[in-house]
CSV table of C-alpha atoms and ligand atoms in Angstrom, one decimal:
chain,number,residue,atom,x,y,z
A,298,UNK,CA,-11.2,-28.9,-14.2
A,299,UNK,CA,-14.4,-30.1,-16.0
A,300,UNK,CA,-16.1,-33.0,-14.5
A,301,UNK,CA,-19.1,-32.8,-16.9
A,302,UNK,CA,-17.9,-35.9,-18.7
A,303,UNK,CA,-17.9,-38.0,-15.6
A,304,UNK,CA,-20.0,-41.2,-15.8
A,305,UNK,CA,-22.2,-42.0,-12.8
A,306,UNK,CA,-19.6,-44.4,-11.5
A,307,UNK,CA,-16.8,-41.9,-11.9
A,308,UNK,CA,-18.9,-39.3,-10.2
A,309,UNK,CA,-19.5,-41.6,-7.3
A,310,UNK,CA,-15.7,-42.2,-7.0
A,311,UNK,CA,-15.0,-38.5,-7.3
A,312,UNK,CA,-17.4,-37.7,-4.5
A,313,UNK,CA,-15.8,-40.3,-2.4
A,314,UNK,CA,-12.3,-38.9,-3.2
A,315,UNK,CA,-13.3,-35.3,-2.3
A,316,UNK,CA,-14.9,-36.5,0.9
A,317,UNK,CA,-11.7,-38.5,1.8
A,318,UNK,CA,-9.5,-35.5,0.9
A,319,UNK,CA,-11.5,-33.5,3.4
A,320,UNK,CA,-10.9,-36.1,6.1
A,321,UNK,CA,-7.2,-36.2,5.3
A,322,UNK,CA,-6.9,-32.3,5.4
A,323,UNK,CA,-6.2,-32.1,1.7
A,324,UNK,CA,-7.4,-29.6,-0.9
A,325,UNK,CA,-6.9,-29.9,-4.6
A,326,UNK,CA,-5.5,-27.0,-6.6
A,327,UNK,CA,-7.9,-27.5,-9.4
A,328,UNK,CA,-10.9,-26.2,-7.5
A,329,UNK,CA,-8.9,-23.2,-6.1
A,330,UNK,CA,-6.6,-22.1,-8.9
A,331,UNK,CA,-8.2,-18.6,-9.5
A,332,UNK,CA,-8.5,-18.0,-5.8
A,333,UNK,CA,-4.9,-19.0,-5.0
A,334,UNK,CA,-3.2,-18.0,-8.2
A,335,UNK,CA,-5.2,-15.1,-9.7
A,336,UNK,CA,-4.2,-13.6,-13.1
A,337,UNK,CA,-3.6,-10.3,-11.3
A,338,UNK,CA,-3.9,-9.5,-7.5
A,339,UNK,CA,-7.6,-9.9,-6.5
A,340,UNK,CA,-7.7,-8.4,-3.0
A,341,UNK,CA,-10.4,-9.2,-0.5
A,342,UNK,CA,-9.9,-5.7,0.9
A,343,UNK,CA,-12.0,-3.0,-0.6
A,344,UNK,CA,-11.3,0.7,-1.0
A,345,UNK,CA,-12.9,2.7,1.7
A,346,UNK,CA,-13.0,6.2,3.2
A,347,UNK,CA,-13.1,7.2,6.9
A,348,UNK,CA,-14.3,10.6,7.9
A,349,UNK,CA,-11.9,12.4,10.3
A,350,UNK,CA,-14.7,14.4,12.1
A,351,UNK,CA,-16.4,11.0,12.8
A,352,UNK,CA,-13.1,9.5,14.0
A,353,UNK,CA,-12.4,12.5,16.3
A,354,UNK,CA,-16.0,12.3,17.7
A,355,UNK,CA,-15.8,8.6,18.5
A,356,UNK,CA,-12.3,9.0,19.9
A,357,UNK,CA,-13.5,11.8,22.3
A,358,UNK,CA,-16.4,9.6,23.4
A,359,UNK,CA,-13.9,6.7,24.1
A,360,UNK,CA,-11.7,9.3,25.9
A,361,UNK,CA,-14.6,10.0,28.3
A,362,UNK,CA,-15.6,6.4,28.8
A,363,UNK,CA,-12.6,4.1,28.4
A,364,UNK,CA,-9.5,4.4,30.6
A,365,UNK,CA,-6.0,4.1,29.1
A,366,UNK,CA,-3.4,1.8,30.7
A,367,UNK,CA,-2.0,-1.7,31.2
A,368,UNK,CA,-3.6,-4.5,29.4
A,369,UNK,CA,-5.4,-2.5,26.8
A,370,UNK,CA,-2.2,-0.3,26.6
A,371,UNK,CA,-3.5,2.3,24.1
A,372,UNK,CA,-6.8,4.1,23.5
A,373,UNK,CA,-6.4,3.4,19.8
A,374,UNK,CA,-9.4,2.7,17.4
A,375,UNK,CA,-8.5,0.8,14.3
A,376,UNK,CA,-9.9,1.6,10.9
A,377,UNK,CA,-11.2,-1.8,9.9
A,378,UNK,CA,-11.4,-2.6,6.2
A,379,UNK,CA,-15.0,-3.7,5.3
A,380,UNK,CA,-13.6,-6.5,3.1
A,381,UNK,CA,-11.5,-8.1,5.8
A,382,UNK,CA,-14.2,-9.9,7.8
A,383,UNK,CA,-14.2,-7.9,10.9
A,384,UNK,CA,-10.5,-7.8,11.4
A,385,UNK,CA,-8.9,-4.6,12.8
A,386,UNK,CA,-6.9,-4.3,9.6
A,387,UNK,CA,-7.1,-1.4,7.1
A,388,UNK,CA,-5.2,-3.7,4.7
A,389,UNK,CA,-3.9,-7.3,4.9
A,390,UNK,CA,-0.5,-6.0,6.1
A,391,UNK,CA,-1.3,-2.6,7.6
A,392,UNK,CA,-2.9,-1.2,10.8
A,393,UNK,CA,-4.2,2.4,10.9
A,394,UNK,CA,-5.8,3.8,14.1
A,395,UNK,CA,-6.8,7.1,15.7
A,396,UNK,CA,-5.2,7.3,19.1
A,397,UNK,CA,-6.5,9.7,21.8
A,398,UNK,CA,-4.9,11.0,25.0
A,399,UNK,CA,-6.8,13.3,27.4
A,400,UNK,CA,-5.1,16.1,29.4
A,401,UNK,CA,-2.5,14.7,31.8
A,402,UNK,CA,-3.0,11.1,30.6
A,403,UNK,CA,-0.2,8.6,30.1
A,404,UNK,CA,0.0,5.5,27.9
A,405,UNK,CA,2.4,3.2,29.6
A,406,UNK,CA,5.8,2.1,28.3
A,407,UNK,CA,6.0,-1.1,26.2
A,408,UNK,CA,7.8,-2.6,23.2
A,409,UNK,CA,6.8,-4.9,20.5
A,410,UNK,CA,8.2,-6.3,17.3
A,411,UNK,CA,5.7,-4.4,15.2
A,412,UNK,CA,7.0,-1.2,13.5
A,413,UNK,CA,5.0,1.9,14.2
A,414,UNK,CA,4.7,5.5,13.3
A,415,UNK,CA,2.6,8.5,14.2
A,416,UNK,CA,1.3,11.3,12.0
A,417,UNK,CA,-0.2,14.4,13.5
A,418,UNK,CA,-3.1,16.1,11.7
A,419,UNK,CA,-3.8,18.6,14.4
A,420,UNK,CA,-3.0,19.6,17.9
A,421,UNK,CA,0.1,19.2,20.2
A,422,UNK,CA,0.9,18.6,23.8
A,423,UNK,CA,1.8,14.9,23.7
A,424,UNK,CA,5.3,13.6,24.1
A,425,UNK,CA,6.1,10.1,22.9
A,426,UNK,CA,9.1,8.8,24.8
A,427,UNK,CA,11.2,6.3,22.7
A,428,UNK,CA,13.9,4.5,24.7
A,429,UNK,CA,13.9,7.3,27.2
A,430,UNK,CA,14.1,10.1,24.6
A,431,UNK,CA,11.1,12.4,24.8
A,432,UNK,CA,9.8,13.5,21.4
A,433,UNK,CA,7.3,16.3,21.1
A,434,UNK,CA,4.4,15.7,18.7
A,435,UNK,CA,3.1,18.7,16.8
A,436,UNK,CA,0.9,19.3,13.8
A,437,UNK,CA,2.4,17.9,10.6
A,438,UNK,CA,5.1,15.9,12.3
A,439,UNK,CA,5.9,12.3,11.3
A,440,UNK,CA,7.3,10.2,14.2
A,441,UNK,CA,9.0,6.8,13.9
A,442,UNK,CA,8.8,4.1,16.6
A,443,UNK,CA,10.6,1.2,15.0
A,444,UNK,CA,10.0,-2.4,16.3
A,445,UNK,CA,11.4,-3.4,19.7
A,446,UNK,CA,12.0,0.1,21.0
A,447,UNK,CA,10.4,0.9,24.3
A,448,UNK,CA,7.8,3.7,24.0
A,449,UNK,CA,5.1,5.4,26.0
A,450,UNK,CA,3.1,8.6,25.5
A,451,UNK,CA,2.2,11.4,27.9
A,452,UNK,CA,-0.1,14.3,27.4
A,453,UNK,CA,1.5,17.2,29.3
A,454,UNK,CA,-1.1,19.7,28.2
A,455,UNK,CA,-4.5,20.8,29.4
A,456,UNK,CA,-6.1,19.7,26.1
A,457,UNK,CA,-6.8,16.3,24.6
A,458,UNK,CA,-4.8,15.2,21.5
A,459,UNK,CA,-5.5,12.7,18.8
A,460,UNK,CA,-3.3,11.4,16.0
A,461,UNK,CA,-3.0,8.7,13.4
A,462,UNK,CA,-1.0,5.5,14.2
A,463,UNK,CA,0.3,3.3,11.4
A,464,UNK,CA,1.8,-0.2,12.2
A,465,UNK,CA,2.5,-3.5,10.5
A,466,UNK,CA,0.3,-5.4,13.1
A,467,UNK,CA,-1.7,-7.4,10.5
A,468,UNK,CA,1.5,-8.5,8.6
A,469,UNK,CA,3.1,-9.7,11.8
A,470,UNK,CA,0.0,-11.3,13.1
A,471,UNK,CA,-0.5,-13.3,9.9
A,472,UNK,CA,3.2,-14.2,9.8
A,473,UNK,CA,3.4,-15.2,13.5
A,474,UNK,CA,6.4,-12.9,14.1
A,475,UNK,CA,4.9,-10.8,17.0
A,476,UNK,CA,6.6,-10.3,20.3
A,477,UNK,CA,5.4,-7.9,23.1
A,478,UNK,CA,6.9,-6.8,26.4
A,479,UNK,CA,5.7,-4.4,29.1
A,480,UNK,CA,8.1,-1.6,30.2
A,481,UNK,CA,8.9,-0.4,33.6
A,482,UNK,CA,6.2,1.2,35.8
A,483,UNK,CA,8.4,4.3,35.7
A,484,UNK,CA,6.0,4.8,32.7
A,485,UNK,CA,7.7,7.5,30.8
A,486,UNK,CA,10.3,10.2,31.2
A,487,UNK,CA,8.2,13.3,32.0
A,488,UNK,CA,10.8,15.7,30.5
A,489,UNK,CA,9.4,17.9,27.7
A,490,UNK,CA,12.2,19.3,25.6
A,491,UNK,CA,11.3,21.0,22.3
A,492,UNK,CA,13.7,18.7,20.4
A,493,UNK,CA,14.6,15.1,21.2
A,494,UNK,CA,18.2,13.9,21.6
A,495,UNK,CA,17.7,11.9,18.4
A,496,UNK,CA,16.9,15.0,16.4
A,497,UNK,CA,19.8,16.9,17.9
A,498,UNK,CA,22.1,14.0,16.7
A,499,UNK,CA,20.6,13.2,13.3
A,500,UNK,CA,18.6,16.2,12.0
A,501,UNK,CA,21.3,18.4,10.5
A,502,UNK,CA,20.8,18.0,6.7
A,503,UNK,CA,23.4,15.7,5.1
A,504,UNK,CA,25.5,15.7,8.3
A,505,UNK,CA,26.1,12.3,9.9
A,506,UNK,CA,27.4,11.8,13.4
A,507,UNK,CA,30.6,9.8,13.1
A,508,UNK,CA,29.9,8.2,16.5
A,509,UNK,CA,27.3,6.1,14.7
A,510,UNK,CA,28.7,4.7,11.5
A,511,UNK,CA,27.1,1.9,9.5
A,512,UNK,CA,23.7,1.1,8.2
A,513,UNK,CA,20.8,0.8,10.7
A,514,UNK,CA,17.7,-1.2,9.8
A,515,UNK,CA,15.3,1.6,10.9
A,516,UNK,CA,15.7,5.4,10.8
A,517,UNK,CA,17.4,6.8,13.9
A,518,UNK,CA,15.4,10.1,13.3
A,519,UNK,CA,12.7,10.1,15.9
A,520,UNK,CA,10.6,12.8,14.2
A,521,UNK,CA,10.5,14.5,10.8
A,522,UNK,CA,9.3,18.0,11.6
A,523,UNK,CA,6.6,19.7,9.6
A,524,UNK,CA,8.6,22.8,8.9
A,525,UNK,CA,11.2,20.6,7.0
A,526,UNK,CA,8.5,18.6,5.0
A,527,UNK,CA,6.6,21.8,4.2
A,528,UNK,CA,9.8,23.7,3.0
A,529,UNK,CA,10.9,20.7,0.9
A,530,UNK,CA,7.5,20.6,-0.9
A,531,UNK,CA,7.3,24.4,-1.3
A,532,UNK,CA,10.8,24.4,-2.8
A,533,UNK,CA,9.9,21.7,-5.4
A,534,UNK,CA,7.0,23.8,-6.6
A,535,UNK,CA,9.0,27.0,-6.6
A,536,UNK,CA,11.7,25.3,-8.7
A,537,UNK,CA,9.0,24.1,-11.1
A,538,UNK,CA,7.8,27.8,-11.3
A,539,UNK,CA,11.4,28.8,-12.1
A,540,UNK,CA,11.6,26.2,-14.9
A,541,UNK,CA,13.8,23.6,-13.1
A,542,UNK,CA,13.3,20.0,-12.2
A,543,UNK,CA,11.8,19.2,-8.8
A,544,UNK,CA,8.2,18.0,-9.0
A,545,UNK,CA,7.3,14.4,-9.9
A,546,UNK,CA,4.7,15.6,-12.4
A,547,UNK,CA,3.2,19.0,-13.2
A,548,UNK,CA,2.0,20.6,-10.0
A,549,UNK,CA,2.7,17.5,-7.9
A,550,UNK,CA,5.5,17.8,-5.3
A,551,UNK,CA,6.4,14.7,-3.3
A,552,UNK,CA,8.9,13.5,-0.7
A,553,UNK,CA,9.7,10.2,0.9
A,554,UNK,CA,10.7,10.0,4.5
A,555,UNK,CA,14.0,8.1,4.5
A,556,UNK,CA,16.5,6.4,6.8
A,557,UNK,CA,19.7,8.6,6.7
A,558,UNK,CA,21.9,5.6,7.3
A,559,UNK,CA,20.7,3.8,4.2
A,560,UNK,CA,18.8,6.2,2.0
A,561,UNK,CA,16.0,3.6,2.0
A,562,UNK,CA,12.7,3.5,3.8
A,563,UNK,CA,12.3,4.6,7.4
A,564,UNK,CA,11.4,1.0,8.5
A,565,UNK,CA,11.7,-2.4,7.0
A,566,UNK,CA,8.0,-2.9,6.4
A,567,UNK,CA,6.7,0.7,6.1
A,568,UNK,CA,7.1,3.3,3.4
A,569,UNK,CA,5.9,6.9,4.2
A,570,UNK,CA,5.6,9.8,1.9
A,571,UNK,CA,4.1,13.3,1.7
A,572,UNK,CA,2.5,14.7,-1.5
A,573,UNK,CA,1.4,18.2,-2.3
A,574,UNK,CA,-0.8,19.1,-5.3
A,575,UNK,CA,-1.3,22.6,-6.6
A,576,UNK,CA,-4.8,23.8,-7.3
A,577,UNK,CA,-6.2,22.1,-10.4
A,578,UNK,CA,-3.4,19.4,-10.4
A,579,UNK,CA,-4.0,15.7,-10.6
A,580,UNK,CA,-1.9,12.5,-10.6
A,581,UNK,CA,-1.8,9.8,-13.2
A,582,UNK,CA,-3.6,6.5,-12.3
A,583,UNK,CA,-1.2,3.9,-11.1
A,584,UNK,CA,-1.4,0.2,-10.2
A,585,UNK,CA,1.0,-0.9,-7.4
A,586,UNK,CA,1.5,-4.3,-5.7
A,587,UNK,CA,0.8,-3.9,-2.0
A,588,UNK,CA,-1.4,-1.6,0.0
A,589,UNK,CA,-1.5,2.2,0.3
A,590,UNK,CA,-3.2,4.5,2.9
A,591,UNK,CA,-3.7,8.2,2.2
A,592,UNK,CA,-4.6,10.8,4.8
A,593,UNK,CA,-5.5,14.4,3.8
A,594,UNK,CA,-3.4,16.8,5.8
A,595,UNK,CA,-4.9,19.9,4.4
A,596,UNK,CA,-7.2,20.9,1.6
A,597,UNK,CA,-9.7,18.9,-0.4
A,598,UNK,CA,-9.5,16.4,-3.2
A,599,UNK,CA,-11.1,13.5,-5.0
A,600,UNK,CA,-9.3,10.2,-4.7
A,601,UNK,CA,-10.2,7.6,-7.3
A,602,UNK,CA,-9.6,3.9,-6.6
A,603,UNK,CA,-10.5,1.6,-9.5
A,604,UNK,CA,-14.1,2.6,-10.3
A,605,UNK,CA,-14.9,4.4,-6.9
A,606,UNK,CA,-14.3,8.1,-6.3
A,607,UNK,CA,-14.1,9.5,-2.7
A,608,UNK,CA,-14.4,13.2,-1.8
A,609,UNK,CA,-11.9,14.0,1.0
A,610,UNK,CA,-11.0,16.9,3.3
A,611,UNK,CA,-8.6,17.4,6.2
A,612,UNK,CA,-8.0,14.2,8.2
A,613,UNK,CA,-10.0,11.9,6.0
A,614,UNK,CA,-8.4,8.5,5.3
A,615,UNK,CA,-8.7,6.4,2.1
A,616,UNK,CA,-7.1,3.0,1.5
A,617,UNK,CA,-6.0,1.5,-1.9
A,618,UNK,CA,-6.1,-2.3,-2.2
A,619,UNK,CA,-3.3,-4.0,-4.1
A,620,UNK,CA,-3.2,-3.4,-7.8
A,621,UNK,CA,-6.3,-1.2,-7.9
A,622,UNK,CA,-5.5,1.9,-10.0
A,623,UNK,CA,-5.5,5.1,-7.9
A,624,UNK,CA,-5.2,8.8,-8.6
A,625,UNK,CA,-5.9,12.1,-6.9
A,626,UNK,CA,-7.3,15.3,-8.3
A,627,UNK,CA,-7.8,18.6,-6.6
A,628,UNK,CA,-9.5,21.9,-7.4
A,629,UNK,CA,-8.1,24.0,-4.5
A,630,UNK,CA,-4.9,22.2,-3.8
A,631,UNK,CA,-4.2,19.4,-1.3
A,632,UNK,CA,-1.5,18.1,1.1
A,633,UNK,CA,-1.5,14.3,1.6
A,634,UNK,CA,0.3,12.0,3.9
A,635,UNK,CA,0.7,8.4,2.6
A,636,UNK,CA,2.0,5.1,3.8
A,637,UNK,CA,2.5,1.7,2.1
A,638,UNK,CA,3.9,-1.8,2.7
A,639,UNK,CA,6.1,-1.5,-0.4
A,640,UNK,CA,9.4,-2.3,1.4
A,641,UNK,CA,8.2,-5.8,2.2
A,642,UNK,CA,7.5,-6.6,-1.5
A,643,UNK,CA,10.6,-4.8,-2.8
A,644,UNK,CA,12.8,-6.8,-0.4
A,645,UNK,CA,11.2,-10.0,-1.8
A,646,UNK,CA,11.3,-8.9,-5.4
A,647,UNK,CA,7.5,-9.1,-5.6
A,648,UNK,CA,6.9,-5.4,-6.2
A,649,UNK,CA,5.4,-4.3,-9.5
A,650,UNK,CA,3.9,-1.0,-10.6
A,651,UNK,CA,2.1,0.0,-13.8
A,652,UNK,CA,1.3,3.6,-14.7
A,653,UNK,CA,-1.6,4.2,-17.0
A,654,UNK,CA,-1.3,6.6,-19.9
A,655,UNK,CA,-2.0,10.2,-19.0
A,656,UNK,CA,-5.6,11.3,-19.5
B,176,GTQ,O1,1.1,3.8,20.5
B,176,GTQ,O2,2.2,2.1,21.2
B,176,GTQ,O3,-2.3,2.1,17.4
B,176,GTQ,O4,1.4,-0.3,20.5
B,176,GTQ,C1,-1.4,0.2,18.2
B,176,GTQ,C2,-0.5,-0.5,19.0
B,176,GTQ,C3,-0.6,2.3,18.9
B,176,GTQ,C4,1.3,2.6,20.5
B,176,GTQ,C5,-1.5,1.5,18.2
B,176,GTQ,C6,0.4,0.3,19.8
B,176,GTQ,C7,0.4,1.7,19.7
B,177,FE2,FE1,3.2,0.4,21.0
């Protein structure tokens, strides 16, 4: 609103009014409209890239210097968005961290309302135990730890292991929905079976155990194994070669990890996907409501977010703030893991997407 026309007396009254508003804890919309109600989303978060070799290096140092256990709970180092004022958030809704467990180390059992997943870029030897069910973590695996399930991790091998955690910590912190409970001092089940009980029950394609009818809010599949993800993407590209439908766009295979009891997302706040681009393939720039995080699993690419372009290789992480157009291009081919907060906004009918015309 324009106060230029105010007379000296009016200006005096206006100044007094604003001062009184401050004392009464009142803020007028007319000084805040573009901040509170922008024409299109205007995120404070900025696009950023984190280098995996640097992450691994710092995690190893933390592994040497910082014990893991009760209180701190996890040796996890958050990727903090430079636009979010020193908060440990990669996005206003999303947490991403590198977690590190040395040989023989255990991260004690706990549970929390936050939804979590793990994605393994490299290595093996850690078991995550979810409600007493030990789940082996290996390269390329995607593991679900939905909110309020007890979980602890133990490294049963002689080598350290690091992986990427994704959670909805910032969303739950800002919404004041967070609860946390320590588990027993039993720590974790030290059993190390190749396949968890959850996988033996739920991981036969299209075959549902009749003992567990009905929709579940989170996926009962504890781990989506790399060999299945890899084969699904390979088959999409092979079908494209044979002239059949399968890829989302030329040279771009993609899958979403889903909850077999609903066909929807693995958790209520988190959507997770895997993308494979053939050599010389690219994606069309797209705007989406909400936040996306990409991690290179293998290969190299350039990720363009609005007017910034990031060169990425194995393990590197890039985030896409809300409504900033993003696309990926690769010369030699690339495999990408990706997660978003889209389920939150779809559930609230706030989700929008807009695909730019192909270049
Ligand atoms: O592994 O349980 O990165 O509770 C943050 C919070 C990991 C975990 C994180 C957690 C965990
Ligand atoms: Fe946890």
